[in-house]
Amino acid sequence: MDVSPRSTTIGLAGLGNLGLPLAGTLVRAGWGLAVHDTVGERAEPVVALGAKAVPDAAALAERDVLVLAVPDDAAVEQVLDVYLAADRPGRAVVVHSTVLPQTATRLAEVAAARGVELVDAPVSGGAERAESGTLTVMAGGEPAAVARVRPLLDTIGDPVLHVGPVGAGAAAKLANQLTMFANLAGVYEAIDFATAHGVATEALLTALETSLGDSWIARNLDFWDRTAAAYDRSGTPVRDRPWSKDLAEVVQAARAADVPVPLAGWLAQTVAARVEARAASAR
């Protein structure tokens, strides 16, 4: 089956902070899209653009490709099980959710036994880049499977990177999260240090912009405040937000691979509270 807007129907599950702008981008690009979320009213903005809202995950089983942007490993597995219950070989699944590498590998084997290809393709860039179709996509899967869904990935991503076999996408995304949150923790600590010595936060951030301490994180520090506010509006629990869930998954995946990640362990215990506290003070 060739994957293209003219010939392929897409089902997307999960219309949260990432899934909703992803759905909008796909509809605007001409893909035939059906969407489902456990909170039905979340579908309204993309239905207005031309998507079809369906009442449950089972209604997505008739679609050629299933796109998953649900919160966690358990939700991915739950929706995938429903999709695979329909005995229709030849379909494909794209997992944009951030999951454990071992979860992606195991579910790909389950899907393959039913004649369905699975590509784990987590993304980075936030809601704004999802809306513009410029997310960084880290795809893991067999080369032929990634090539098959490439037109879909190209719609939402720039760049689209094939980083290895199934599970590699998840590993690359978690490595990105570890790097990102380590940087964020460093910026927070630098602000505390500088403030204690009379340096205003904005003055410090301006200095960093032309110094070796420059980073996207420092130049976009309010990104986390905006993201936390969006999660507040959608009712996403703190435990399901990236600064909590993703860091916990880094530690879990590292343990499974017998890789020491002491920094990740510390970040998993400290960053979430710091992000939430700063976001609360910015409201």
Coordinates of N, CA, C and O in Angstrom, one line a residue, residues 45-215:
P45 N -11.9 21.5 17.3 CA -11.1 22.3 16.4 C -10.7 21.6 15.1 O -10.7 22.3 14.0
V46 N -10.4 20.3 15.1 CA -10.0 19.7 13.9 C -11.2 19.2 13.1 O -11.1 19.1 11.9
V47 N -12.3 18.9 13.8 CA -13.5 18.6 13.0 C -13.9 19.9 12.2 O -14.4 19.7 11.0
A48 N -13.7 21.0 12.8 CA -14.0 22.3 12.0 C -13.2 22.4 10.8 O -13.5 23.1 9.8
L49 N -12.0 21.8 10.8 CA -11.1 21.8 9.7 C -11.4 20.8 8.6 O -10.9 20.8 7.5
G50 N -12.2 19.8 9.0 CA -12.5 18.7 8.1 C -12.3 17.3 8.5 O -12.6 16.3 7.8
A51 N -11.7 17.1 9.8 CA -11.5 15.8 10.3 C -12.9 15.2 10.7 O -13.9 15.9 10.9
K52 N -12.9 13.9 10.9 CA -14.1 13.2 11.4 C -13.8 12.7 12.8 O -12.8 12.0 13.0
A53 N -14.6 13.0 13.7 CA -14.5 12.5 15.1 C -15.2 11.2 15.2 O -16.3 11.0 14.7
V54 N -14.6 10.2 15.8 CA -15.2 8.9 16.0 C -15.3 8.6 17.5 O -14.6 9.2 18.3
P55 N -16.3 7.8 17.9 CA -16.6 7.7 19.3 C -15.7 6.9 20.2 O -15.6 7.0 21.4
D56 N -14.9 6.0 19.5 CA -14.0 5.1 20.3 C -12.9 4.6 19.4 O -12.9 4.9 18.2
A57 N -11.9 4.0 20.0 CA -10.7 3.6 19.3 C -11.0 2.5 18.3 O -10.4 2.4 17.2
A58 N -12.0 1.7 18.5 CA -12.4 0.6 17.6 C -12.8 1.2 16.2 O -12.6 0.6 15.2
A59 N -13.3 2.4 16.2 CA -13.7 3.0 14.9 C -12.5 3.4 14.1 O -12.7 3.8 12.9
L60 N -11.3 3.4 14.7 CA -10.1 3.8 13.9 C -9.6 2.5 13.2 O -8.7 2.7 12.3
A61 N -10.1 1.3 13.5 CA -9.5 0.1 12.9 C -9.7 0.0 11.4 O -8.9 -0.7 10.8
E62 N -10.7 0.7 10.9 CA -10.9 0.7 9.4 C -9.9 1.6 8.7 O -9.8 1.5 7.4
R63 N -9.1 2.3 9.4 CA -8.2 3.3 8.7 C -6.9 2.5 8.3 O -6.4 1.6 9.0
D64 N -6.3 3.0 7.2 CA -5.1 2.3 6.7 C -3.9 2.5 7.6 O -3.0 1.6 7.8
V65 N -3.8 3.7 8.3 CA -2.6 4.0 9.2 C -3.2 4.5 10.5 O -4.1 5.4 10.5
L66 N -2.7 4.0 11.6 CA -3.0 4.5 12.9 C -1.9 5.3 13.4 O -0.7 4.9 13.5
V67 N -2.2 6.6 13.8 CA -1.2 7.5 14.4 C -1.5 7.6 15.9 O -2.6 7.9 16.2
L68 N -0.5 7.4 16.7 CA -0.7 7.4 18.2 C 0.0 8.6 18.8 O 1.2 8.7 18.7
A69 N -0.8 9.5 19.4 CA -0.2 10.6 20.2 C -0.8 10.6 21.6 O -1.1 11.7 22.1
V70 N -1.0 9.4 22.1 CA -1.6 9.2 23.5 C -0.5 9.4 24.5 O 0.7 9.4 24.2
P71 N -0.9 9.5 25.8 CA 0.1 10.0 26.8 C 1.2 9.0 27.2 O 2.3 9.5 27.5
D72 N 1.0 7.7 27.2 CA 2.0 6.9 27.7 C 2.0 5.5 27.1 O 1.2 5.2 26.3
D73 N 2.9 4.6 27.6 CA 3.0 3.2 27.1 C 1.7 2.5 27.2 O 1.3 1.7 26.3
A74 N 1.0 2.6 28.4 CA -0.2 1.8 28.6 C -1.3 2.2 27.6 O -2.0 1.4 27.1
A75 N -1.4 3.5 27.4 CA -2.4 4.0 26.4 C -2.1 3.6 25.0 O -3.0 3.2 24.2
V76 N -0.8 3.6 24.6 CA -0.4 3.1 23.3 C -0.8 1.7 23.1 O -1.4 1.3 22.1
E77 N -0.5 0.9 24.1 CA -0.8 -0.6 24.0 C -2.3 -0.8 23.9 O -2.8 -1.7 23.2
Q78 N -3.0 -0.1 24.7 CA -4.5 -0.2 24.8 C -5.1 0.1 23.4 O -5.9 -0.7 22.9
V79 N -4.8 1.2 22.8 CA -5.3 1.6 21.5 C -4.8 0.6 20.4 O -5.6 0.2 19.5
L80 N -3.6 0.2 20.5 CA -3.0 -0.7 19.5 C -3.7 -2.0 19.5 O -4.0 -2.6 18.5
D81 N -4.0 -2.5 20.7 CA -4.7 -3.8 20.8 C -6.1 -3.8 20.1 O -6.5 -4.7 19.5
V82 N -6.8 -2.7 20.3 CA -8.1 -2.5 19.7 C -7.9 -2.4 18.1 O -8.7 -3.0 17.4
Y83 N -6.9 -1.7 17.7 CA -6.7 -1.6 16.2 C -6.3 -3.0 15.6 O -6.8 -3.3 14.6
L84 N -5.5 -3.8 16.3 CA -5.1 -5.1 15.8 C -6.2 -6.1 15.9 O -6.1 -7.1 15.2
A85 N -7.2 -5.8 16.7 CA -8.3 -6.8 16.9 C -9.0 -7.0 15.5 O -9.6 -8.0 15.3
A86 N -9.0 -5.9 14.7 CA -9.6 -6.1 13.4 C -8.6 -6.8 12.5 O -7.4 -6.3 12.3
D87 N -8.9 -7.9 11.9 CA -7.9 -8.7 11.2 C -7.8 -8.2 9.8 O -8.4 -8.6 8.8
R88 N -6.9 -7.1 9.7 CA -6.7 -6.5 8.4 C -5.2 -6.3 8.2 O -4.6 -5.2 8.5
P89 N -4.5 -7.3 7.7 CA -3.1 -7.2 7.4 C -2.9 -6.1 6.3 O -3.7 -5.7 5.6
G90 N -1.6 -5.5 6.4 CA -1.3 -4.5 5.4 C -1.4 -3.1 5.9 O -1.0 -2.2 5.2
R91 N -1.9 -2.9 7.1 CA -2.0 -1.6 7.7 C -0.6 -1.2 8.3 O 0.3 -2.0 8.4
A92 N -0.5 0.0 8.8 CA 0.7 0.5 9.5 C 0.3 1.3 10.7 O -0.8 1.9 10.8
V93 N 1.2 1.4 11.6 CA 1.1 2.1 12.9 C 2.3 3.0 13.1 O 3.4 2.6 12.9
V94 N 2.0 4.3 13.4 CA 3.1 5.3 13.7 C 2.9 5.7 15.1 O 1.8 6.3 15.4
V95 N 3.9 5.5 15.9 CA 3.8 5.9 17.3 C 4.6 7.2 17.6 O 5.8 7.2 17.6
H96 N 3.9 8.3 17.7 CA 4.5 9.5 18.1 C 4.7 9.7 19.6 O 5.4 10.6 20.1
S97 N 3.9 8.9 20.4 CA 4.0 9.0 21.8 C 5.5 8.7 22.3 O 6.2 7.9 21.6
T98 N 5.9 9.3 23.4 CA 7.2 8.9 24.0 C 7.0 7.7 24.8 O 6.3 7.8 25.9
V99 N 7.6 6.6 24.4 CA 7.5 5.3 25.1 C 8.8 4.7 25.4 O 9.9 5.2 24.9
L100 N 8.9 3.7 26.2 CA 10.1 3.0 26.4 C 10.6 2.3 25.1 O 9.7 1.7 24.4
P101 N 11.9 2.2 24.9 CA 12.4 1.5 23.7 C 11.9 0.0 23.7 O 11.5 -0.5 22.6
Q102 N 11.9 -0.6 24.9 CA 11.4 -2.0 24.9 C 9.9 -2.2 24.7 O 9.5 -3.2 24.1
T103 N 9.2 -1.1 25.0 CA 7.7 -1.2 24.7 C 7.6 -1.1 23.1 O 6.8 -1.9 22.6
A104 N 8.3 -0.2 22.5 CA 8.2 -0.1 21.0 C 8.6 -1.4 20.3 O 7.9 -1.9 19.4
T105 N 9.6 -2.0 20.8 CA 10.1 -3.3 20.2 C 9.1 -4.4 20.4 O 8.8 -5.1 19.4
R106 N 8.6 -4.5 21.6 CA 7.6 -5.5 21.9 C 6.3 -5.4 21.1 O 5.8 -6.3 20.5
L107 N 5.8 -4.1 21.0 CA 4.6 -3.9 20.3 C 4.7 -4.0 18.8 O 3.8 -4.5 18.1
A108 N 5.9 -3.8 18.3 CA 6.2 -4.0 16.9 C 6.1 -5.5 16.5 O 5.6 -5.9 15.5
E109 N 6.6 -6.3 17.4 CA 6.5 -7.8 17.2 C 5.1 -8.2 17.3 O 4.7 -9.1 16.4
V110 N 4.3 -7.7 18.2 CA 2.9 -8.0 18.3 C 2.1 -7.6 17.0 O 1.3 -8.4 16.4
A111 N 2.4 -6.4 16.5 CA 1.8 -5.9 15.3 C 2.2 -6.7 14.1 O 1.4 -7.1 13.2
A112 N 3.5 -7.1 14.0 CA 4.0 -7.9 12.8 C 3.3 -9.2 12.7 O 3.1 -9.7 11.6
A113 N 3.0 -9.8 13.9 CA 2.3 -11.1 13.9 C 0.9 -11.0 13.3 O 0.3 -12.0 12.9
R114 N 0.4 -9.8 13.2 CA -0.9 -9.5 12.6 C -0.8 -8.9 11.2 O -1.8 -8.4 10.7
G115 N 0.4 -8.9 10.7 CA 0.6 -8.3 9.4 C 0.6 -6.8 9.3 O 0.3 -6.2 8.3
V116 N 0.9 -6.2 10.4 CA 0.8 -4.7 10.5 C 2.2 -4.2 10.9 O 2.9 -4.7 11.8
E117 N 2.7 -3.2 10.1 CA 4.0 -2.6 10.4 C 3.9 -1.5 11.4 O 3.0 -0.7 11.4
L118 N 4.9 -1.5 12.3 CA 4.9 -0.4 13.3 C 6.2 0.4 13.2 O 7.3 -0.2 13.2
V119 N 6.1 1.7 13.2 CA 7.3 2.6 13.2 C 7.1 3.4 14.5 O 6.1 4.0 14.7
D120 N 8.2 3.4 15.3 CA 8.2 4.3 16.4 C 8.8 5.6 16.0 O 10.0 5.6 15.5
A121 N 8.1 6.7 16.1 CA 8.5 8.0 15.5 C 8.2 9.1 16.4 O 7.4 10.0 16.1
P122 N 8.8 9.1 17.6 CA 8.6 10.3 18.5 C 9.1 11.6 17.9 O 10.0 11.5 17.0
V123 N 8.6 12.7 18.5 CA 8.9 14.0 17.9 C 9.4 14.9 19.0 O 9.2 14.7 20.1
S124 N 10.1 16.0 18.5 CA 10.5 17.0 19.4 C 10.3 18.4 18.7 O 10.4 18.5 17.5
G125 N 9.9 19.4 19.5 CA 9.7 20.7 19.0 C 8.5 21.5 19.6 O 8.4 22.7 19.4
G126 N 7.6 20.7 20.2 CA 6.5 21.4 20.9 C 5.3 21.7 20.0 O 5.4 21.4 18.7
A127 N 4.3 22.3 20.5 CA 3.0 22.5 19.8 C 3.2 23.4 18.6 O 2.6 23.3 17.6
E128 N 4.0 24.5 18.8 CA 4.2 25.5 17.7 C 4.8 24.8 16.5 O 4.3 25.1 15.4
R129 N 5.8 24.0 16.6 CA 6.4 23.3 15.5 C 5.5 22.2 14.9 O 5.5 21.9 13.7
A130 N 4.6 21.6 15.8 CA 3.6 20.7 15.3 C 2.6 21.4 14.4 O 2.2 20.8 13.4
E131 N 2.3 22.6 14.7 CA 1.3 23.3 13.9 C 1.9 23.7 12.5 O 1.2 23.8 11.5
S132 N 3.2 23.9 12.5 CA 3.9 24.4 11.3 C 4.4 23.2 10.5 O 5.0 23.4 9.4
G133 N 4.3 22.0 11.0 CA 4.8 20.8 10.3 C 6.3 20.7 10.3 O 6.9 20.2 9.3
T134 N 7.0 21.2 11.3 CA 8.5 21.3 11.3 C 9.0 20.6 12.5 O 10.1 20.9 13.0
L135 N 8.3 19.6 13.1 CA 8.9 18.8 14.2 C 10.1 18.0 13.8 O 10.2 17.7 12.6
T136 N 11.0 17.8 14.7 CA 12.1 16.8 14.5 C 11.5 15.5 14.8 O 11.0 15.2 15.8
V137 N 11.5 14.6 13.7 CA 11.0 13.2 13.9 C 12.1 12.2 14.0 O 13.0 12.2 13.1
M138 N 12.1 11.4 15.0 CA 13.2 10.4 15.2 C 12.5 9.0 15.0 O 11.9 8.5 15.9
A139 N 12.7 8.5 13.8 CA 12.0 7.3 13.4 C 12.8 6.0 13.6 O 14.0 6.0 13.2
G140 N 12.2 5.0 14.2 CA 12.8 3.7 14.4 C 12.0 2.7 13.7 O 10.8 2.6 13.8
G141 N 12.6 1.8 12.8 CA 11.9 0.8 12.1 C 12.7 0.2 11.0 O 13.7 0.7 10.7
E142 N 12.1 -0.8 10.4 CA 12.7 -1.4 9.2 C 12.8 -0.3 8.1 O 11.8 0.5 8.0
P143 N 13.8 -0.2 7.3 CA 13.9 0.8 6.3 C 12.7 0.9 5.4 O 12.2 2.0 5.0
A144 N 12.2 -0.3 5.0 CA 11.0 -0.3 4.1 C 9.8 0.2 4.8 O 9.0 0.9 4.2
A145 N 9.6 0.0 6.1 CA 8.5 0.4 6.8 C 8.5 2.0 7.0 O 7.5 2.7 6.8
V146 N 9.7 2.5 7.3 CA 9.9 3.9 7.4 C 9.6 4.6 6.1 O 9.0 5.6 6.0
A147 N 10.2 4.0 5.0 CA 10.0 4.6 3.7 C 8.5 4.6 3.3 O 8.0 5.6 2.7
R148 N 7.8 3.6 3.7 CA 6.3 3.5 3.4 C 5.5 4.7 4.0 O 4.7 5.3 3.4
V149 N 5.8 5.0 5.3 CA 5.1 6.1 6.0 C 5.8 7.4 5.9 O 5.3 8.4 6.4
R150 N 6.8 7.5 5.1 CA 7.6 8.7 5.0 C 6.7 9.9 4.5 O 6.9 11.0 5.0
P151 N 5.8 9.7 3.5 CA 5.0 10.9 3.2 C 4.2 11.5 4.3 O 4.0 12.7 4.4
L152 N 3.7 10.6 5.2 CA 3.0 11.1 6.4 C 4.0 11.8 7.3 O 3.6 12.9 7.8
L153 N 5.1 11.2 7.6 CA 6.1 11.8 8.5 C 6.6 13.2 7.9 O 6.8 14.1 8.7
D154 N 6.8 13.3 6.6 CA 7.2 14.5 6.0 C 6.2 15.6 6.2 O 6.5 16.8 6.1
T155 N 4.9 15.3 6.3 CA 3.9 16.3 6.5 C 4.0 17.0 7.8 O 3.8 18.2 7.9
I156 N 4.5 16.3 8.9 CA 4.5 16.8 10.2 C 5.9 17.2 10.7 O 6.1 17.8 11.7
G157 N 6.9 16.7 9.9 CA 8.3 16.8 10.4 C 9.3 17.4 9.4 O 9.2 17.2 8.2
D158 N 10.2 18.2 9.9 CA 11.4 18.7 9.1 C 12.4 19.1 10.1 O 12.3 20.1 10.7
P159 N 13.4 18.2 10.4 CA 13.8 17.0 9.6 C 13.1 15.7 10.0 O 12.5 15.7 11.2
V160 N 13.0 14.7 9.2 CA 12.6 13.4 9.5 C 13.9 12.5 9.4 O 14.5 12.4 8.4
L161 N 14.3 11.9 10.6 CA 15.5 11.2 10.7 C 15.2 9.7 11.0 O 14.5 9.4 11.9
H162 N 15.8 8.8 10.1 CA 15.7 7.4 10.4 C 16.9 7.0 11.3 O 18.0 7.0 10.8
V163 N 16.6 6.8 12.6 CA 17.7 6.7 13.5 C 18.1 5.2 13.8 O 19.1 5.0 14.5
G164 N 17.4 4.2 13.3 CA 17.7 2.9 13.5 C 16.5 2.0 13.5 O 15.4 2.3 13.0
P165 N 16.6 0.7 14.1 CA 15.5 -0.2 14.1 C 14.4 0.2 15.1 O 14.6 1.2 15.8
V166 N 13.3 -0.5 15.1 CA 12.2 -0.2 16.1 C 12.8 -0.1 17.5 O 13.6 -1.0 17.9
G167 N 12.4 0.9 18.2 CA 13.0 1.1 19.5 C 14.0 2.2 19.5 O 14.2 2.9 20.6
A168 N 14.7 2.4 18.4 CA 15.8 3.4 18.3 C 15.1 4.8 18.4 O 15.7 5.7 18.9
G169 N 14.0 5.0 17.8 CA 13.3 6.3 17.8 C 13.0 6.6 19.3 O 13.2 7.8 19.7
A170 N 12.5 5.7 20.0 CA 12.1 5.9 21.4 C 13.4 6.3 22.2 O 13.4 7.2 23.1
A171 N 14.5 5.5 21.9 CA 15.8 5.8 22.7 C 16.3 7.2 22.3 O 16.8 7.9 23.2
A172 N 16.2 7.6 21.0 CA 16.7 8.9 20.6 C 15.9 10.0 21.3 O 16.5 11.0 21.8
K173 N 14.6 9.8 21.4 CA 13.7 10.8 22.0 C 14.1 10.9 23.5 O 14.2 12.1 24.0
L174 N 14.2 9.8 24.2 CA 14.5 9.9 25.6 C 15.9 10.5 25.8 O 16.1 11.2 26.8
A175 N 16.9 10.2 24.9 CA 18.2 10.8 25.0 C 18.1 12.4 24.9 O 18.7 13.1 25.6
N176 N 17.2 12.8 23.9 CA 16.9 14.2 23.8 C 16.4 14.8 25.0 O 16.7 15.9 25.4
Q177 N 15.4 14.1 25.6 CA 14.8 14.6 26.8 C 15.8 14.8 28.0 O 15.7 15.7 28.7
L178 N 16.7 13.8 28.1 CA 17.7 13.9 29.1 C 18.6 15.1 28.9 O 18.9 15.8 29.9
T179 N 19.0 15.3 27.7 CA 19.9 16.4 27.4 C 19.2 17.7 27.6 O 19.7 18.7 28.2
M180 N 17.9 17.8 27.2 CA 17.1 19.0 27.3 C 16.9 19.4 28.8 O 17.1 20.5 29.2
F181 N 16.5 18.4 29.6 CA 16.2 18.7 31.0 C 17.4 18.9 31.8 O 17.4 19.6 32.8
A182 N 18.5 18.3 31.4 CA 19.8 18.6 32.1 C 20.2 20.1 31.9 O 20.6 20.8 32.8
N183 N 20.0 20.6 30.6 CA 20.2 22.0 30.3 C 19.3 22.9 31.1 O 19.7 23.9 31.6
L184 N 18.0 22.5 31.1 CA 17.0 23.3 31.9 C 17.4 23.4 33.3 O 17.3 24.5 33.9
A185 N 17.8 22.3 33.9 CA 18.2 22.3 35.4 C 19.4 23.2 35.6 O 19.5 24.0 36.6
G186 N 20.3 23.2 34.6 CA 21.5 24.0 34.7 C 21.1 25.5 34.6 O 21.7 26.3 35.4
V187 N 20.2 25.9 33.8 CA 19.8 27.3 33.6 C 19.1 27.7 34.9 O 19.3 28.8 35.4
Y188 N 18.2 26.9 35.4 CA 17.5 27.2 36.7 C 18.5 27.5 37.8 O 18.4 28.5 38.6
E189 N 19.5 26.6 37.9 CA 20.5 26.8 39.0 C 21.4 28.0 38.7 O 21.7 28.7 39.7
A190 N 21.7 28.3 37.5 CA 22.5 29.5 37.2 C 21.7 30.7 37.5 O 22.3 31.7 38.0
I191 N 20.4 30.7 37.3 CA 19.6 31.9 37.7 C 19.6 32.1 39.2 O 19.8 33.2 39.7
D192 N 19.5 31.0 39.9 CA 19.5 31.1 41.4 C 20.8 31.7 41.9 O 20.9 32.6 42.7
F193 N 21.9 31.2 41.3 CA 23.2 31.6 41.7 C 23.4 33.1 41.4 O 23.9 33.9 42.2
A194 N 23.1 33.5 40.1 CA 23.3 34.9 39.7 C 22.4 35.9 40.5 O 22.8 36.9 40.9
T195 N 21.1 35.4 40.8 CA 20.2 36.3 41.5 C 20.8 36.6 42.9 O 20.7 37.7 43.4
A196 N 21.4 35.5 43.5 CA 21.9 35.7 44.9 C 23.1 36.7 44.9 O 23.4 37.3 46.0
H197 N 23.6 37.0 43.7 CA 24.7 38.0 43.6 C 24.3 39.3 42.9 O 25.1 40.0 42.4
G198 N 23.0 39.5 42.9 CA 22.5 40.8 42.4 C 22.3 40.9 40.9 O 22.1 42.0 40.4
V199 N 22.4 39.8 40.2 CA 22.2 39.8 38.7 C 20.7 39.5 38.4 O 20.2 38.5 38.8
A200 N 20.1 40.5 37.7 CA 18.7 40.2 37.3 C 18.6 39.1 36.3 O 19.5 38.9 35.5
T201 N 17.5 38.3 36.4 CA 17.4 37.2 35.5 C 17.5 37.6 34.0 O 18.2 36.9 33.2
E202 N 16.8 38.6 33.6 CA 16.9 39.0 32.2 C 18.3 39.5 31.8 O 18.7 39.2 30.6
A203 N 19.0 40.1 32.7 CA 20.4 40.5 32.4 C 21.2 39.2 32.2 O 22.1 39.2 31.2
L204 N 21.0 38.2 33.0 CA 21.8 37.0 32.8 C 21.5 36.3 31.5 O 22.4 35.9 30.8
L205 N 20.2 36.2 31.2 CA 19.8 35.5 30.0 C 20.3 36.3 28.7 O 20.7 35.6 27.7
T206 N 20.4 37.6 28.8 CA 20.9 38.4 27.7 C 22.4 38.1 27.6 O 22.9 38.0 26.4
A207 N 23.1 38.0 28.7 CA 24.6 37.7 28.6 C 24.8 36.3 28.1 O 25.8 36.1 27.3
L208 N 24.0 35.4 28.4 CA 24.2 34.0 27.9 C 24.0 33.9 26.4 O 24.6 33.1 25.7
E209 N 23.2 34.8 25.8 CA 22.9 34.7 24.4 C 24.1 34.9 23.5 O 24.2 34.4 22.4
T210 N 25.1 35.6 24.0 CA 26.4 35.8 23.2 C 27.6 35.2 23.9 O 28.7 35.6 23.6
S211 N 27.3 34.2 24.8 CA 28.4 33.6 25.5 C 28.4 32.1 25.3 O 27.5 31.6 24.6
L212 N 29.4 31.4 25.8 CA 29.4 30.0 25.5 C 28.4 29.2 26.3 O 28.1 28.0 26.0
G213 N 27.7 29.8 27.2 CA 26.5 29.2 27.9 C 25.2 29.3 27.1 O 24.2 28.9 27.6
D214 N 25.3 29.9 25.9 CA 24.1 30.1 25.1 C 23.4 28.7 24.8 O 24.1 27.7 24.6
S215 N 22.1 28.7 24.8 CA 21.4 27.5 24.4 C 19.9 27.9 24.1 O 19.4 28.9 24.4

